[in-house]
CSV table of C-alpha atoms in Angstrom, one decimal:
chain,number,residue,atom,x,y,z
A,1,UNK,CA,7.7,-30.8,-24.3
A,2,UNK,CA,10.4,-28.2,-25.4
A,3,UNK,CA,9.0,-25.4,-24.3
A,4,UNK,CA,8.3,-27.8,-20.5
A,5,UNK,CA,12.8,-27.8,-21.2
A,6,UNK,CA,13.0,-24.6,-21.3
A,7,UNK,CA,12.1,-23.5,-18.5
A,8,UNK,CA,12.6,-26.0,-16.4
A,9,UNK,CA,16.7,-25.4,-17.3
A,10,UNK,CA,15.5,-21.6,-16.9
A,11,UNK,CA,14.4,-22.3,-13.1
A,12,UNK,CA,17.4,-25.1,-12.9
A,13,UNK,CA,20.1,-22.5,-13.7
A,14,UNK,CA,18.0,-19.9,-11.4
A,15,UNK,CA,18.4,-22.4,-8.0
A,16,UNK,CA,22.3,-22.8,-9.2
A,17,UNK,CA,22.8,-18.8,-9.2
A,18,UNK,CA,24.7,-17.7,-7.2
A,19,UNK,CA,21.8,-14.6,-6.6
A,20,UNK,CA,19.7,-18.6,-5.1
A,21,UNK,CA,23.4,-19.5,-3.3
A,22,UNK,CA,23.4,-15.8,-1.7
A,23,UNK,CA,20.1,-15.9,-0.9
A,24,UNK,CA,19.8,-19.7,1.3
A,25,UNK,CA,22.5,-18.6,3.0
A,26,UNK,CA,21.2,-15.9,5.1
A,27,UNK,CA,19.3,-16.7,7.8
A,28,UNK,CA,17.5,-12.9,8.4
A,29,UNK,CA,17.0,-12.6,4.7
A,30,UNK,CA,15.5,-16.7,4.8
A,31,UNK,CA,13.2,-15.4,7.6
A,32,UNK,CA,11.7,-11.7,6.4
A,33,UNK,CA,10.9,-13.7,2.9
A,34,UNK,CA,8.9,-16.2,5.3
A,35,UNK,CA,7.5,-14.2,7.4
A,36,UNK,CA,6.8,-11.0,3.9
A,37,UNK,CA,5.4,-13.8,2.1
A,38,UNK,CA,2.8,-15.2,5.0
A,39,UNK,CA,1.5,-12.3,6.1
A,40,UNK,CA,0.6,-11.5,2.2
A,41,UNK,CA,-0.8,-15.4,2.0
A,42,UNK,CA,-3.4,-14.5,4.9
A,43,UNK,CA,-4.0,-10.7,3.8
A,44,UNK,CA,-4.5,-12.2,0.3
A,45,UNK,CA,-6.8,-15.0,2.6
A,46,UNK,CA,-8.8,-12.9,4.8
A,47,UNK,CA,-11.8,-14.7,4.3
A,48,UNK,CA,-10.9,-18.2,4.3
A,49,UNK,CA,-9.2,-16.9,7.6
A,50,UNK,CA,-11.0,-14.5,9.3
A,51,UNK,CA,-12.8,-16.5,11.9
A,52,UNK,CA,-15.5,-13.2,12.2
A,53,UNK,CA,-17.0,-10.4,9.7
A,54,UNK,CA,-15.4,-7.5,10.9
A,55,UNK,CA,-17.9,-5.2,8.3
A,56,UNK,CA,-20.6,-7.7,8.8
A,57,UNK,CA,-22.4,-5.3,11.3
A,58,UNK,CA,-25.1,-7.6,11.7
A,59,UNK,CA,-22.9,-10.2,13.7
A,60,UNK,CA,-21.6,-7.1,16.2
A,61,UNK,CA,-22.2,-7.5,19.3
A,62,UNK,CA,-21.5,-4.5,21.4
A,63,UNK,CA,-21.4,-6.5,24.8
A,64,UNK,CA,-18.4,-8.4,23.0
A,65,UNK,CA,-16.4,-5.0,23.1
A,66,UNK,CA,-13.6,-4.9,25.0
A,67,UNK,CA,-12.2,-8.6,25.3
A,68,UNK,CA,-8.7,-8.9,26.2
A,69,UNK,CA,-6.9,-12.1,24.5
A,70,UNK,CA,-8.4,-15.2,25.3
A,71,UNK,CA,-5.2,-16.4,27.1
A,72,UNK,CA,-6.7,-13.1,29.5
A,73,UNK,CA,-9.0,-14.0,32.8
A,74,UNK,CA,-12.4,-12.7,31.3
A,75,UNK,CA,-10.9,-13.7,27.9
A,76,UNK,CA,-13.4,-15.2,25.0
A,77,UNK,CA,-12.4,-18.2,23.8
A,78,UNK,CA,-14.0,-16.9,20.3
A,79,UNK,CA,-11.8,-14.1,19.8
A,80,UNK,CA,-7.8,-14.7,19.7
A,81,UNK,CA,-6.8,-10.8,20.2
A,82,UNK,CA,-9.9,-9.7,21.6
A,83,UNK,CA,-12.2,-7.4,20.4
A,84,UNK,CA,-12.0,-3.7,19.4
A,85,UNK,CA,-14.5,-1.2,21.2
A,86,UNK,CA,-17.1,-2.2,19.0
A,87,UNK,CA,-17.0,-5.8,19.2
A,88,UNK,CA,-14.8,-6.3,15.9
A,89,UNK,CA,-12.9,-9.3,16.8
A,90,UNK,CA,-8.8,-7.8,16.5
A,91,UNK,CA,-7.0,-10.7,14.7
A,92,UNK,CA,-9.9,-10.6,11.9
A,93,UNK,CA,-9.6,-6.8,11.4
A,94,UNK,CA,-6.6,-7.3,11.7
A,95,UNK,CA,-6.2,-9.1,8.4
A,96,UNK,CA,-8.0,-7.4,6.8
A,97,UNK,CA,-7.2,-4.5,7.2
A,98,UNK,CA,-3.3,-6.2,5.9
A,99,UNK,CA,-5.5,-6.1,3.1
A,100,UNK,CA,-5.8,-2.7,2.8
A,101,UNK,CA,-2.7,-1.4,3.6
A,102,UNK,CA,-0.8,-4.1,1.2
A,103,UNK,CA,-2.4,-3.2,-1.7
A,104,UNK,CA,-2.5,0.6,-0.6
A,105,UNK,CA,1.4,-0.6,-1.1
A,106,UNK,CA,1.4,-2.5,-4.0
A,107,UNK,CA,-0.8,-0.1,-6.5
A,108,UNK,CA,0.8,2.8,-5.6
A,109,UNK,CA,4.7,1.4,-6.0
A,110,UNK,CA,3.7,0.0,-9.4
A,111,UNK,CA,2.2,3.0,-10.1
A,112,UNK,CA,5.3,5.3,-8.9
A,113,UNK,CA,7.9,3.0,-10.5
A,114,UNK,CA,6.1,3.2,-13.7
A,115,UNK,CA,5.8,6.5,-14.4
A,116,UNK,CA,9.2,7.0,-12.7
A,117,UNK,CA,10.8,4.8,-15.2
A,118,UNK,CA,8.9,6.4,-18.5
A,119,UNK,CA,10.1,9.7,-16.8
A,120,UNK,CA,13.7,8.4,-16.8
A,121,UNK,CA,13.9,6.6,-19.9
A,122,UNK,CA,12.9,9.5,-21.9
A,123,UNK,CA,14.9,11.9,-20.0
A,124,UNK,CA,18.2,10.6,-20.3
A,125,UNK,CA,17.2,9.3,-24.2
A,126,UNK,CA,16.8,12.9,-25.3
A,127,UNK,CA,18.5,15.4,-23.1
A,128,UNK,CA,18.1,18.7,-23.7
A,129,UNK,CA,14.8,20.6,-22.5
A,130,UNK,CA,13.0,17.1,-21.9
A,131,UNK,CA,15.2,16.1,-19.1
A,132,UNK,CA,15.6,19.9,-17.6
A,133,UNK,CA,12.2,20.0,-17.8
A,134,UNK,CA,11.2,16.6,-15.9
A,135,UNK,CA,14.4,16.9,-13.7
A,136,UNK,CA,13.1,20.3,-12.6
A,137,UNK,CA,10.1,19.2,-11.6
A,138,UNK,CA,12.0,16.4,-9.6
A,139,UNK,CA,14.1,18.2,-8.3
A,140,UNK,CA,10.9,20.7,-6.5
A,141,UNK,CA,9.2,17.7,-5.1
A,142,UNK,CA,12.0,16.2,-3.7
A,143,UNK,CA,12.3,19.6,-1.9
A,144,UNK,CA,9.1,18.9,-0.2
A,145,UNK,CA,8.5,15.8,2.7
A,146,UNK,CA,7.0,13.0,1.6
A,147,UNK,CA,4.3,12.6,4.5
A,148,UNK,CA,3.4,16.9,3.4
A,149,UNK,CA,2.8,16.2,0.2
A,150,UNK,CA,0.4,13.1,0.8
A,151,UNK,CA,-1.1,15.5,3.8
A,152,UNK,CA,-1.7,18.3,0.7
A,153,UNK,CA,-2.7,15.9,-1.7
A,154,UNK,CA,-5.5,14.4,0.5
A,155,UNK,CA,-6.9,17.7,2.1
A,156,UNK,CA,-6.9,19.0,-1.4
A,157,UNK,CA,-9.1,15.9,-2.5
A,158,UNK,CA,-11.0,16.1,0.5
A,159,UNK,CA,-11.8,19.8,-0.1
A,160,UNK,CA,-12.3,19.1,-3.7
A,161,UNK,CA,-14.7,16.3,-3.4
A,162,UNK,CA,-18.4,15.8,-1.6
A,163,UNK,CA,-19.1,14.9,2.0
A,164,UNK,CA,-20.5,11.6,1.3
A,165,UNK,CA,-17.0,10.5,-1.1
A,166,UNK,CA,-15.0,10.7,1.4
A,167,UNK,CA,-14.9,7.8,2.5
A,168,UNK,CA,-15.3,5.8,-0.7
A,169,UNK,CA,-13.0,7.3,-2.3
A,170,UNK,CA,-9.7,7.7,0.3
A,171,UNK,CA,-8.6,4.0,-0.7
A,172,UNK,CA,-8.1,6.3,-4.7
A,173,UNK,CA,-6.9,9.3,-2.5
A,174,UNK,CA,-4.2,7.4,-0.6
A,175,UNK,CA,-2.8,5.7,-4.0
A,176,UNK,CA,-2.9,8.9,-5.8
A,177,UNK,CA,-1.4,10.8,-2.8
A,178,UNK,CA,2.0,8.2,-2.2
A,179,UNK,CA,2.4,7.5,-5.7
A,180,UNK,CA,3.3,11.3,-7.2
A,181,UNK,CA,5.5,11.6,-3.6
A,182,UNK,CA,8.0,8.4,-4.5
A,183,UNK,CA,8.0,8.8,-8.3
A,184,UNK,CA,11.1,10.7,-8.4
A,185,UNK,CA,13.4,7.9,-6.7
A,186,UNK,CA,12.7,5.6,-9.9
A,187,UNK,CA,12.9,8.3,-12.3
A,188,UNK,CA,16.5,10.4,-10.7
A,189,UNK,CA,17.5,6.8,-10.7
A,190,UNK,CA,16.9,5.4,-14.1
A,191,UNK,CA,17.9,9.0,-15.6
A,192,UNK,CA,22.3,7.9,-14.6
A,193,UNK,CA,21.4,4.2,-16.1
A,194,UNK,CA,20.0,5.7,-19.2
A,195,UNK,CA,23.2,8.7,-19.2
A,196,UNK,CA,25.4,5.5,-19.6
A,197,UNK,CA,23.5,3.1,-21.3
A,198,UNK,CA,22.7,5.2,-24.6
A,199,UNK,CA,26.1,5.5,-25.1
A,200,UNK,CA,26.1,2.1,-25.3
A,201,UNK,CA,27.7,0.3,-28.4
A,202,UNK,CA,24.9,-2.3,-28.8
A,203,UNK,CA,22.3,1.3,-28.4
A,204,UNK,CA,24.8,2.8,-31.5
A,205,UNK,CA,24.4,-0.7,-33.3
A,206,UNK,CA,19.8,0.0,-32.9
A,207,UNK,CA,20.4,3.8,-34.1
A,208,UNK,CA,22.4,2.8,-37.0
A,209,UNK,CA,19.6,0.5,-38.1
A,210,UNK,CA,17.3,2.9,-38.2
A,211,UNK,CA,14.9,1.6,-35.1
A,212,UNK,CA,13.0,3.9,-33.5
A,213,UNK,CA,13.5,4.9,-30.4
A,214,UNK,CA,10.5,4.1,-29.0
A,215,UNK,CA,11.6,0.6,-29.6
A,216,UNK,CA,15.5,1.8,-28.1
A,217,UNK,CA,14.3,3.1,-25.0
A,218,UNK,CA,11.6,-0.1,-24.5
A,219,UNK,CA,13.4,-2.9,-25.6
A,220,UNK,CA,17.4,-2.7,-25.4
A,221,UNK,CA,18.1,0.3,-22.6
A,222,UNK,CA,14.9,-0.4,-19.9
A,223,UNK,CA,16.4,-4.4,-19.3
A,224,UNK,CA,18.9,-2.4,-18.1
A,225,UNK,CA,18.4,-0.4,-15.8
A,226,UNK,CA,16.0,-2.6,-14.2
A,227,UNK,CA,18.2,-4.6,-11.8
A,228,UNK,CA,18.2,-0.8,-9.5
A,229,UNK,CA,14.6,-0.1,-10.2
A,230,UNK,CA,13.5,-3.4,-8.2
A,231,UNK,CA,15.5,-2.4,-4.9
A,232,UNK,CA,13.9,1.1,-4.8
A,233,UNK,CA,9.8,-0.6,-5.6
A,234,UNK,CA,11.3,-3.2,-2.7
A,235,UNK,CA,12.1,-1.1,0.2
A,236,UNK,CA,9.2,1.9,-1.9
A,237,UNK,CA,6.6,-0.7,-0.9
A,238,UNK,CA,8.0,-1.0,3.0
A,239,UNK,CA,7.9,3.2,2.5
A,240,UNK,CA,4.3,3.5,0.6
A,241,UNK,CA,2.6,1.3,3.0
A,242,UNK,CA,3.9,3.1,6.6
A,243,UNK,CA,2.7,7.0,5.1
A,244,UNK,CA,-1.1,4.6,4.4
A,245,UNK,CA,-0.3,3.9,8.5
A,246,UNK,CA,0.7,7.3,9.3
A,247,UNK,CA,-1.9,9.1,7.0
A,248,UNK,CA,-4.5,7.4,8.7
A,249,UNK,CA,-3.1,7.0,11.9
A,250,UNK,CA,-3.8,10.9,11.3
A,251,UNK,CA,-7.0,10.6,10.3
A,252,UNK,CA,-7.0,11.8,6.8
A,253,UNK,CA,-6.3,8.0,5.8
A,254,UNK,CA,-9.2,5.1,5.4
A,255,UNK,CA,-11.8,5.5,7.6
A,256,UNK,CA,-12.2,3.5,10.4
A,257,UNK,CA,-15.9,1.6,8.0
A,258,UNK,CA,-12.7,0.0,5.9
A,259,UNK,CA,-9.6,0.1,8.9
A,260,UNK,CA,-5.8,0.0,6.8
A,261,UNK,CA,-3.5,-0.9,9.7
A,262,UNK,CA,-3.2,2.4,10.6
A,263,UNK,CA,-6.9,3.4,11.1
A,264,UNK,CA,-7.1,0.1,13.8
A,265,UNK,CA,-3.7,1.5,15.5
A,266,UNK,CA,-5.1,4.8,15.6
A,267,UNK,CA,-8.4,3.9,16.6
A,268,UNK,CA,-6.7,1.4,19.7
A,269,UNK,CA,-4.3,4.3,20.6
A,270,UNK,CA,-7.7,6.1,21.8
A,271,UNK,CA,-8.5,3.0,24.2
A,272,UNK,CA,-4.5,2.6,25.2
A,273,UNK,CA,-5.0,3.8,28.8
A,274,UNK,CA,-7.7,2.4,29.5
A,275,UNK,CA,-6.6,-0.6,30.0
A,276,UNK,CA,-7.1,-2.3,26.5
A,277,UNK,CA,-3.8,-2.3,25.7
A,278,UNK,CA,-4.4,-5.3,22.8
A,279,UNK,CA,-6.5,-3.2,20.7
A,280,UNK,CA,-3.3,-0.8,19.2
A,281,UNK,CA,-1.0,-3.2,20.3
A,282,UNK,CA,-0.9,-6.4,18.2
A,283,UNK,CA,-2.2,-4.2,15.1
A,284,UNK,CA,0.5,-2.6,15.7
A,285,UNK,CA,3.2,-5.6,15.6
A,286,UNK,CA,1.5,-6.7,12.2
A,287,UNK,CA,2.7,-3.5,10.6
A,288,UNK,CA,6.3,-3.0,13.0
A,289,UNK,CA,6.6,-6.7,11.8
A,290,UNK,CA,5.7,-6.4,8.4
A,291,UNK,CA,7.5,-3.1,7.2
A,292,UNK,CA,11.0,-4.8,9.1
A,293,UNK,CA,10.5,-8.2,6.9
A,294,UNK,CA,9.9,-5.8,3.5
A,295,UNK,CA,13.2,-3.6,4.5
A,296,UNK,CA,15.1,-6.2,5.1
A,297,UNK,CA,14.7,-8.1,1.4
A,298,UNK,CA,14.9,-4.6,-0.1
A,299,UNK,CA,18.6,-4.1,1.9
A,300,UNK,CA,19.5,-7.9,1.2
A,301,UNK,CA,18.2,-7.1,-2.9
A,302,UNK,CA,20.2,-4.7,-2.8
A,303,UNK,CA,23.5,-6.6,-1.8
A,304,UNK,CA,23.2,-9.0,-3.8
A,305,UNK,CA,22.3,-7.3,-7.2
A,306,UNK,CA,25.8,-4.8,-6.5
A,307,UNK,CA,28.5,-6.3,-8.0
A,308,UNK,CA,30.7,-5.0,-5.8
A,309,UNK,CA,29.5,-6.0,-2.9
A,310,UNK,CA,30.1,-10.1,-4.3
């Protein structure tokens, strides 16, 4: 009973907080939140929402290839947004492709956040040679464009792995490539916050009572540096989705047999000038809407958590 009361009080406090008031009074932020959650749910529930399974070859027919959207002359009511060159329903392919794009985005952001936060905490707390080594590695990573590093990692993986494993390992390679190119932002941000927090009274008190450095770092400092990290994670989610789409569009991402949004755009781009505009337009609009909504949420969160802008 006490637990339920405690949860209810925390929930009430959240709904009465300045953060929630700032959120619900911003129409653009509310729309961006609804769009983001709606697209995530649609992707997660794709097996139940999609009218067709684009990966089930037995259900595909070349006679249904390149059909226009249902409301266009020559369209078929079975395929709302038309079909691609293989007869796959574009709407269903977008739902399944969004799952892959979002999975790459969420997993790579989570891994980069964990790696960057740990490096930043250790570097900022211990300083000295540890700090110098980690920050020089970070400087080297920042000197290369993100896409270039991701292309390099993808190329090395394709050169090392046997050809028959390229398609099956594509998801892991994408996640790894994006992770190692985005952890630096978390590390540098957390390091700066840690340099400030480690001189606070509560950290000095913990050191005086004999608490070990790992306990001080993760129990005391970590909760106080997570605000900027959440903002970076939100913005980096959109960037990770764009990097995945770019790599897939360039042909070094997800294969056509297991397409992401980027792969769908690449395949559709080949048929754009033949008149089958819907194959590329609808996946492109989905990608734009998703990235824009996530970016708007990230911008709002950055402003909402900045006390100078309140």
